[in-house]
Amino acid sequence: MAQRILVVDDEPNIRDVICFALDRAGMATTTARNGTEAMMAFHRGGLDLIVLDIGMPDMDGLEVCRRIRKTSDLPILFLSARDEEIDRILGLEIGGDDYVTKPFSPRELVARVKTILKRSGHGSEPHMSTGSVSVGSLRLHRGGRTASYADMPLTLTALEFAILDTLLSRPEIVFSRDQLMEAAYGADMQVADRTIDSHIRNIRAKLSAAGGQGIIATVHGIGFKLTSNTEGSA
């Protein structure tokens, strides 16, 4: 069955370009012209991913994402007309999986959508083996793509799950940002270092909320590692 993508943008031409590219890639698209219509489509269900414009009148894309993240980890790819780093980081820190800046290459957008779908388990090529892996109180179930800390569920986006799984695979081993980028996005995708930093901040915040502070350590000038202190610390 084709993956169903909701394309949300207040500009008809942009919606048409995105839908044409995704349809040619074998996906099924539906559209929304604003945040209100986007929320209606979300509540109807059956979606695999949302391509979401940030700069819309009425309810902007960031607010749509905030509302969706209260109940769902449905993958979200942001579109932004502004190339300011703070806008991108803000979008990722409230729960976006990735972003594309306008004007964009339809080919790149399709590639990023495929990457997110693959990481979330909707793509044709599974990212990881099934089964569970745990270190201390931290546990990931790869088949169900769920995570928990001290039996408390962690709501992770697909890319956050891929990053945490990579760190969990080799505790106390330092992974560079490039290695984490490849694990999350694939070898052919180029993203900024700050994108990985945003994902790490999100993972840390979710672990901390479950009582797992200090589990992911920054090794300055190199990257990040999962510490042996998986029981958490204040």
Coordinates of C-alpha atoms in Angstrom, one line a residue:
M1 CA 0.0 0.0 0.0
A2 CA 1.3 3.5 -0.9
Q3 CA 2.4 5.7 2.0
R4 CA -0.1 8.5 2.5
I5 CA 1.4 11.9 2.8
L6 CA -0.4 15.1 3.9
V7 CA 1.0 18.2 2.2
V8 CA 0.2 21.4 4.1
D9 CA 0.9 24.8 2.5
D10 CA -1.1 27.9 1.9
E11 CA 0.4 28.3 -1.6
P12 CA -1.4 26.2 -4.3
N13 CA 1.7 26.1 -6.6
I14 CA 3.9 24.7 -3.9
R15 CA 1.3 22.1 -2.9
D16 CA 1.1 21.1 -6.6
V17 CA 4.9 20.8 -7.0
I18 CA 5.2 18.7 -3.8
C19 CA 2.3 16.4 -4.7
F20 CA 3.5 15.8 -8.2
A21 CA 7.0 14.8 -6.9
L22 CA 5.6 12.5 -4.2
D23 CA 3.0 11.0 -6.5
R24 CA 5.7 10.2 -9.1
A25 CA 7.7 8.5 -6.2
G26 CA 4.7 6.1 -5.6
M27 CA 3.2 7.9 -2.7
A28 CA -0.4 8.9 -2.2
T29 CA -0.9 12.6 -1.3
T30 CA -3.6 14.7 0.2
T31 CA -3.5 18.4 0.8
A32 CA -4.5 21.0 3.4
R33 CA -4.4 24.8 2.8
N34 CA -3.9 25.9 6.4
G35 CA -3.4 24.7 9.9
T36 CA -7.1 24.1 10.7
E37 CA -7.5 21.9 7.7
A38 CA -4.2 20.1 8.6
M39 CA -5.6 19.3 12.1
M40 CA -8.8 18.0 10.6
A41 CA -6.9 15.7 8.3
F42 CA -4.7 14.5 11.1
H43 CA -7.7 13.6 13.3
R44 CA -9.2 11.6 10.4
G45 CA -6.1 9.4 10.6
G46 CA -4.5 7.1 8.1
L47 CA -1.4 9.3 7.5
D48 CA 2.2 8.2 7.3
L49 CA 3.9 11.6 7.3
I50 CA 3.1 15.3 7.1
V51 CA 4.9 17.9 4.9
L52 CA 4.2 21.0 6.9
D53 CA 4.8 24.6 6.0
I54 CA 5.9 26.8 8.9
G55 CA 4.8 30.2 7.7
M56 CA 1.0 30.0 7.3
P57 CA -1.6 32.5 8.4
D58 CA -4.2 31.6 11.1
M59 CA -2.4 28.6 12.7
D60 CA 1.3 28.3 11.6
G61 CA 3.1 25.0 11.2
L62 CA 4.9 25.2 14.5
E63 CA 1.6 25.4 16.3
V64 CA 0.2 22.5 14.3
C65 CA 3.3 20.4 15.2
R66 CA 2.8 21.3 18.9
R67 CA -0.8 20.1 18.9
I68 CA 0.0 16.9 17.0
R69 CA 2.9 16.1 19.4
K70 CA 0.6 16.1 22.4
T71 CA -0.9 12.8 21.2
S72 CA 1.2 11.5 18.3
D73 CA 4.7 10.8 17.0
L74 CA 3.6 11.0 13.3
P75 CA 6.6 12.0 11.3
I76 CA 6.7 15.7 10.3
L77 CA 8.9 17.3 7.6
F78 CA 8.9 21.1 7.9
L79 CA 9.0 23.6 5.0
S80 CA 10.4 27.1 5.8
A81 CA 10.7 30.1 3.6
R82 CA 13.3 31.5 5.9
D83 CA 16.9 30.3 6.0
E84 CA 17.5 31.3 9.6
E85 CA 19.1 28.6 11.7
I86 CA 17.0 29.5 14.7
D87 CA 13.8 28.7 12.7
R88 CA 15.1 25.3 11.8
I89 CA 16.2 24.4 15.2
L90 CA 13.0 25.6 16.8
G91 CA 11.1 23.4 14.4
L92 CA 13.1 20.3 15.3
E93 CA 13.1 21.0 19.0
I94 CA 9.3 21.0 19.1
G95 CA 9.2 17.6 17.5
G96 CA 9.8 17.9 13.7
D97 CA 11.8 15.1 12.1
D98 CA 13.5 17.2 9.4
Y99 CA 13.2 20.4 7.4
V100 CA 13.6 21.7 3.9
T101 CA 14.1 25.4 3.1
K102 CA 12.3 27.1 0.3
P103 CA 13.1 27.2 -2.6
F104 CA 13.7 23.5 -2.5
S105 CA 14.6 20.7 -4.9
P106 CA 11.7 18.3 -5.3
R107 CA 14.2 15.5 -5.6
E108 CA 15.7 16.4 -2.2
L109 CA 12.3 16.7 -0.6
V110 CA 11.3 13.2 -1.8
A111 CA 14.6 11.8 -0.6
R112 CA 14.1 13.2 2.8
V113 CA 10.5 12.0 3.0
K114 CA 11.7 8.5 2.0
T115 CA 14.4 8.6 4.7
I116 CA 12.0 9.6 7.4
L117 CA 9.5 6.9 6.3
K118 CA 12.2 4.3 6.4
R119 CA 13.3 5.3 9.9
S120 CA 9.7 5.2 11.1
G121 CA 9.0 1.8 9.7
H122 CA 6.8 2.8 6.8
G123 CA 9.5 2.5 4.1
S124 CA 10.2 -0.5 2.0
E125 CA 13.6 -1.1 3.6
P126 CA 13.7 -1.7 7.3
H127 CA 16.4 0.3 9.1
M128 CA 17.1 -2.1 11.9
S129 CA 16.5 -5.7 13.0
T130 CA 13.6 -6.6 15.1
G131 CA 13.9 -7.5 18.8
S132 CA 14.7 -5.5 21.9
V133 CA 17.9 -4.0 23.3
S134 CA 18.4 -2.6 26.8
V135 CA 21.1 -1.1 28.9
G136 CA 20.2 -0.5 32.5
S137 CA 16.8 1.1 32.7
L138 CA 16.8 2.1 29.0
R139 CA 15.1 -0.2 26.6
L140 CA 14.3 -0.1 22.9
H141 CA 12.0 -2.5 21.1
R142 CA 13.2 -2.3 17.5
G143 CA 10.3 -4.3 16.0
G144 CA 7.7 -2.0 17.5
R145 CA 10.0 1.0 17.4
T146 CA 9.1 1.9 20.9
A147 CA 11.4 3.0 23.8
S148 CA 11.1 3.3 27.5
Y149 CA 13.1 4.4 30.5
A150 CA 12.4 2.7 33.9
D151 CA 9.2 1.3 32.2
M152 CA 8.1 4.8 31.3
P153 CA 7.4 5.2 27.6
L154 CA 9.5 7.6 25.6
T155 CA 7.8 9.3 22.7
L156 CA 10.5 9.5 20.1
T157 CA 10.4 10.6 16.5
A158 CA 11.8 8.2 13.9
L159 CA 15.1 10.0 13.7
E160 CA 15.4 10.3 17.4
F161 CA 14.8 6.6 17.7
A162 CA 17.6 5.9 15.1
I163 CA 20.1 8.1 16.9
L164 CA 19.3 6.6 20.3
D165 CA 19.5 3.1 19.0
T166 CA 22.9 3.9 17.5
L167 CA 24.2 5.2 20.8
L168 CA 22.7 2.3 22.7
S169 CA 24.3 -0.3 20.4
R170 CA 27.8 0.6 21.8
P171 CA 27.6 2.2 25.3
E172 CA 30.6 4.4 26.3
I173 CA 31.7 4.5 22.6
V174 CA 31.9 8.0 21.2
F175 CA 30.0 8.6 18.0
S176 CA 30.8 11.6 15.8
R177 CA 28.1 13.8 14.5
D178 CA 28.8 12.4 11.0
Q179 CA 28.3 8.9 12.2
L180 CA 25.0 9.8 13.9
M181 CA 23.9 11.7 10.8
E182 CA 24.5 8.6 8.7
A183 CA 22.7 6.4 11.1
A184 CA 19.6 8.7 11.1
Y185 CA 19.6 10.1 7.6
G186 CA 21.6 7.7 5.5
A187 CA 25.0 8.1 3.8
D188 CA 23.7 10.2 0.9
M189 CA 21.9 12.9 3.0
Q190 CA 23.7 16.1 4.0
V191 CA 22.4 17.9 7.1
A192 CA 23.9 20.6 9.4
D193 CA 25.7 19.6 12.6
R194 CA 23.2 21.7 14.6
T195 CA 20.4 19.4 13.3
I196 CA 22.0 16.4 15.2
D197 CA 22.5 18.7 18.2
S198 CA 18.8 19.5 18.2
H199 CA 17.8 15.9 18.1
I200 CA 20.2 15.1 20.9
R201 CA 18.6 17.9 23.0
N202 CA 15.2 16.4 22.4
I203 CA 16.3 12.9 23.4
R204 CA 17.9 14.2 26.5
A205 CA 14.8 16.2 27.5
K206 CA 12.6 13.1 27.0
L207 CA 15.0 11.0 29.0
S208 CA 15.2 13.6 31.8
A209 CA 11.4 13.8 32.0
A210 CA 11.4 10.1 32.7
G211 CA 14.1 10.4 35.4
G212 CA 17.0 9.6 33.2
Q213 CA 19.3 12.6 33.5
G214 CA 23.0 12.5 32.4
I215 CA 22.6 9.4 30.2
I216 CA 23.9 11.0 27.0
A217 CA 27.3 12.7 27.4
T218 CA 28.9 15.3 25.1
V219 CA 32.5 14.7 24.2
H220 CA 33.6 18.1 23.1
G221 CA 35.2 18.3 19.7
I222 CA 34.2 14.7 18.9
G223 CA 30.5 13.8 19.4
F224 CA 28.2 12.0 21.9
K225 CA 28.1 8.8 23.8
L226 CA 25.7 6.8 25.9
T227 CA 27.2 6.6 29.4
S228 CA 27.4 3.6 31.7
N229 CA 25.2 5.6 34.0
T230 CA 21.9 4.4 32.5
E231 CA 20.2 4.5 35.8
G232 CA 20.3 8.3 35.6
S233 CA 21.6 11.0 37.9
A234 CA 20.3 14.3 39.2

